[in-house]
Structure formats: structure tokens, C-alpha cells
Amino acid sequence: MTMVWRWAVGGIAVTLLVAAAVVVSVDDEPETAPLPEPPPPVAAPAALPEPPQASEATREEKRFRRYDRDRNASVSREEYLRSRRQSFDRFDTDGNGVLSFAEYAVKQNARFDDADADRSGELTAAEFEKTRTVRTAAKPKVDCSCAD
């Protein structure tokens, strides 16, 4: 019987603790703050402005700056012909200032030598096929205009 009595007292104690917790939690409810005002409705976005386009003058100004190596606001004959001189110097392998046919055709001579597998000095039809220029397909132009 003492065992039943302990169970009964324990059950009552647990019930009182749960009831006290409910009462305390109900009394300690924080007051809810009013909800913030909703933001005003957003208007439809305006059409985006067109991006700036480079003008021809701007391109020419850039080209002028590339040629004007000494930055003196003028392009001398030497500055103007500099890229041509560099190209010529690449071909003028002996550096004598005269471009011989062999120097001019150095790439073609190398292409012939690479294709002439039997080193006969003549190209067969199969060897000649190796000298053709392989052209890559042109990249398609992208139309960036957007249709509404």
C-alpha cells in the first residue's frame, strides 16, 4: 500500500508542476509588436537606356594613340611604318635589308618541304593534298537586338 501511496503523490506532484508551467507560460507571453507597414508597391521598371556606342572618332583616336609611340601628339613616318618594318624584318632572315624571293616565300618553302615526304623535290597528288589551306568556319554574327 505504501507503494501505491507514493505513486499517487508522485502523480499529483507531476500534475501540479505541469499546471504551474502552463500558468507561468500564459502570464509571460510577450506583447506582440505591431507588424511593420508593408513597403509601397513598386512601379513597373522603366525601360533600360541604350548602352553607349563607341563612335568612329573614338576608334580613330585609339588607333592614333597606338601609332604615336613617343606620345608627342603626332605620328611620324617611322611610327606609321613601324608595323610594316617589323613584318619586313621577320622575313629578311639574313638582315641585309633586301628581301629575296626565298626569304619572302619561306613559309611556302617550309610547307613544300613538310609535304614532300619522299624528299624527291616533287609533290605527288597525295603529298600536294597536305599543302591545302584549311579554312575554319566563320563565326556566326550574333544579333544582340532584343525583341519586345
Short mmCIF file of N, CA and C in Angstrom, two decimals, residues 4-65:
data_model
loop_
_atom_site.label_atom_id
_atom_site.label_comp_id
_atom_site.label_asym_id
_atom_site.label_seq_id
_atom_site.Cartn_x
_atom_site.Cartn_y
_atom_site.Cartn_z
N VAL A 4 1.59 2.29 -3.53
CA VAL A 4 0.51 2.97 -4.24
C VAL A 4 0.45 4.43 -3.78
N TRP A 5 0.64 4.62 -2.51
CA TRP A 5 0.61 5.97 -1.97
C TRP A 5 1.70 6.82 -2.62
N ARG A 6 2.89 6.28 -2.79
CA ARG A 6 4.00 7.03 -3.42
C ARG A 6 3.66 7.36 -4.88
N TRP A 7 3.05 6.40 -5.56
CA TRP A 7 2.66 6.65 -6.97
C TRP A 7 1.61 7.74 -7.03
N ALA A 8 0.70 7.77 -6.16
CA ALA A 8 -0.37 8.76 -6.16
C ALA A 8 0.19 10.15 -5.87
N VAL A 9 1.07 10.24 -4.89
CA VAL A 9 1.67 11.54 -4.54
C VAL A 9 2.55 12.02 -5.70
N GLY A 10 3.32 11.12 -6.34
CA GLY A 10 4.15 11.49 -7.48
C GLY A 10 3.31 11.97 -8.64
N GLY A 11 2.17 11.31 -8.90
CA GLY A 11 1.29 11.72 -10.00
C GLY A 11 0.70 13.09 -9.75
N ILE A 12 0.30 13.36 -8.50
CA ILE A 12 -0.26 14.67 -8.16
C ILE A 12 0.81 15.75 -8.30
N ALA A 13 2.04 15.44 -7.88
CA ALA A 13 3.14 16.41 -7.96
C ALA A 13 3.44 16.76 -9.42
N VAL A 14 3.46 15.75 -10.28
CA VAL A 14 3.73 16.00 -11.71
C VAL A 14 2.61 16.83 -12.31
N THR A 15 1.38 16.54 -11.96
CA THR A 15 0.23 17.29 -12.48
C THR A 15 0.31 18.74 -12.04
N LEU A 16 0.68 19.00 -10.76
CA LEU A 16 0.80 20.38 -10.28
C LEU A 16 1.94 21.12 -10.98
N LEU A 17 3.05 20.42 -11.24
CA LEU A 17 4.16 21.07 -11.94
C LEU A 17 3.78 21.45 -13.38
N VAL A 18 3.06 20.56 -14.06
CA VAL A 18 2.64 20.86 -15.43
C VAL A 18 1.65 22.02 -15.42
N ALA A 19 0.75 22.05 -14.47
CA ALA A 19 -0.24 23.13 -14.38
C ALA A 19 0.46 24.45 -14.09
N ALA A 20 1.46 24.43 -13.21
CA ALA A 20 2.18 25.66 -12.88
C ALA A 20 2.94 26.16 -14.12
N ALA A 21 3.51 25.25 -14.88
CA ALA A 21 4.24 25.65 -16.08
C ALA A 21 3.30 26.30 -17.09
N VAL A 22 2.10 25.77 -17.22
CA VAL A 22 1.12 26.34 -18.15
C VAL A 22 0.73 27.74 -17.68
N VAL A 23 0.49 27.92 -16.39
CA VAL A 23 0.09 29.22 -15.87
C VAL A 23 1.21 30.22 -16.06
N VAL A 24 2.45 29.82 -15.79
CA VAL A 24 3.58 30.74 -15.92
C VAL A 24 3.78 31.13 -17.38
N SER A 25 3.65 30.16 -18.27
CA SER A 25 3.88 30.47 -19.69
C SER A 25 2.78 31.38 -20.24
N VAL A 26 1.57 31.25 -19.75
CA VAL A 26 0.49 32.11 -20.22
C VAL A 26 0.70 33.53 -19.72
N ASP A 27 1.19 33.70 -18.50
CA ASP A 27 1.40 35.03 -17.95
C ASP A 27 2.60 35.71 -18.58
N ASP A 28 3.59 34.96 -19.03
CA ASP A 28 4.83 35.56 -19.55
C ASP A 28 4.81 35.76 -21.07
N GLU A 29 3.65 35.66 -21.69
CA GLU A 29 3.61 35.87 -23.13
C GLU A 29 4.00 37.31 -23.41
N PRO A 30 4.97 37.50 -24.27
CA PRO A 30 5.37 38.88 -24.59
C PRO A 30 4.30 39.54 -25.44
N GLU A 31 4.20 40.83 -25.26
CA GLU A 31 3.25 41.56 -26.08
C GLU A 31 3.80 41.59 -27.50
N THR A 32 2.96 41.34 -28.43
CA THR A 32 3.41 41.33 -29.82
C THR A 32 3.48 42.75 -30.33
N ALA A 33 4.59 43.05 -30.97
CA ALA A 33 4.77 44.37 -31.55
C ALA A 33 3.94 44.46 -32.82
N PRO A 34 3.47 45.62 -33.12
CA PRO A 34 2.69 45.74 -34.36
C PRO A 34 3.59 45.44 -35.57
N LEU A 35 3.02 44.82 -36.56
CA LEU A 35 3.78 44.50 -37.76
C LEU A 35 4.18 45.78 -38.49
N PRO A 36 5.36 45.77 -39.10
CA PRO A 36 5.77 46.98 -39.82
C PRO A 36 4.88 47.21 -41.04
N GLU A 37 4.80 48.44 -41.43
CA GLU A 37 3.99 48.80 -42.59
C GLU A 37 4.59 48.12 -43.83
N PRO A 38 3.74 47.58 -44.67
CA PRO A 38 4.28 46.98 -45.88
C PRO A 38 4.87 48.07 -46.78
N PRO A 39 5.92 47.74 -47.54
CA PRO A 39 6.51 48.76 -48.41
C PRO A 39 5.53 49.15 -49.50
N PRO A 40 5.67 50.35 -49.98
CA PRO A 40 4.74 50.78 -51.05
C PRO A 40 4.96 49.91 -52.28
N PRO A 41 3.93 49.73 -53.07
CA PRO A 41 4.09 48.89 -54.26
C PRO A 41 5.13 49.49 -55.21
N VAL A 42 5.89 48.60 -55.80
CA VAL A 42 6.96 49.03 -56.71
C VAL A 42 6.37 49.25 -58.09
N ALA A 43 6.69 50.39 -58.66
CA ALA A 43 6.20 50.69 -60.01
C ALA A 43 6.94 49.81 -61.00
N ALA A 44 6.36 49.59 -62.14
CA ALA A 44 6.99 48.79 -63.18
C ALA A 44 8.32 49.44 -63.54
N PRO A 45 9.37 48.63 -63.72
CA PRO A 45 10.68 49.22 -64.02
C PRO A 45 10.64 49.95 -65.36
N ALA A 46 11.33 51.06 -65.39
CA ALA A 46 11.41 51.83 -66.63
C ALA A 46 12.31 51.10 -67.61
N ALA A 47 12.14 51.35 -68.85
CA ALA A 47 12.96 50.71 -69.88
C ALA A 47 14.42 51.11 -69.65
N LEU A 48 15.30 50.14 -69.80
CA LEU A 48 16.72 50.42 -69.61
C LEU A 48 17.23 51.30 -70.74
N PRO A 49 18.12 52.22 -70.43
CA PRO A 49 18.65 53.07 -71.50
C PRO A 49 19.58 52.25 -72.40
N GLU A 50 19.72 52.67 -73.61
CA GLU A 50 20.62 52.00 -74.55
C GLU A 50 22.06 52.18 -74.08
N PRO A 51 22.88 51.13 -74.19
CA PRO A 51 24.28 51.28 -73.79
C PRO A 51 24.99 52.23 -74.76
N PRO A 52 26.01 52.90 -74.28
CA PRO A 52 26.71 53.84 -75.15
C PRO A 52 27.44 53.08 -76.26
N GLN A 53 27.48 53.66 -77.41
CA GLN A 53 28.16 53.08 -78.56
C GLN A 53 29.46 53.85 -78.80
N ALA A 54 30.49 53.11 -79.16
CA ALA A 54 31.76 53.76 -79.48
C ALA A 54 31.61 54.47 -80.82
N SER A 55 32.03 55.68 -80.86
CA SER A 55 31.93 56.43 -82.11
C SER A 55 33.16 56.15 -82.95
N GLU A 56 33.08 56.45 -84.24
CA GLU A 56 34.21 56.26 -85.14
C GLU A 56 35.39 57.12 -84.69
N ALA A 57 35.09 58.32 -84.21
CA ALA A 57 36.18 59.19 -83.74
C ALA A 57 36.93 58.53 -82.61
N THR A 58 36.22 57.86 -81.72
CA THR A 58 36.88 57.20 -80.60
C THR A 58 37.79 56.09 -81.10
N ARG A 59 37.32 55.31 -82.08
CA ARG A 59 38.16 54.26 -82.64
C ARG A 59 39.40 54.85 -83.30
N GLU A 60 39.23 55.93 -84.01
CA GLU A 60 40.37 56.57 -84.67
C GLU A 60 41.34 57.15 -83.64
N GLU A 61 40.79 57.68 -82.56
CA GLU A 61 41.66 58.20 -81.50
C GLU A 61 42.50 57.07 -80.90
N LYS A 62 41.88 55.92 -80.69
CA LYS A 62 42.63 54.78 -80.15
C LYS A 62 43.70 54.34 -81.13
N ARG A 63 43.35 54.28 -82.41
CA ARG A 63 44.31 53.89 -83.44
C ARG A 63 45.47 54.88 -83.47
N PHE A 64 45.15 56.17 -83.40
CA PHE A 64 46.19 57.21 -83.40
C PHE A 64 47.14 57.02 -82.23
N ARG A 65 46.58 56.75 -81.04
CA ARG A 65 47.42 56.56 -79.85
C ARG A 65 48.32 55.33 -79.99
#
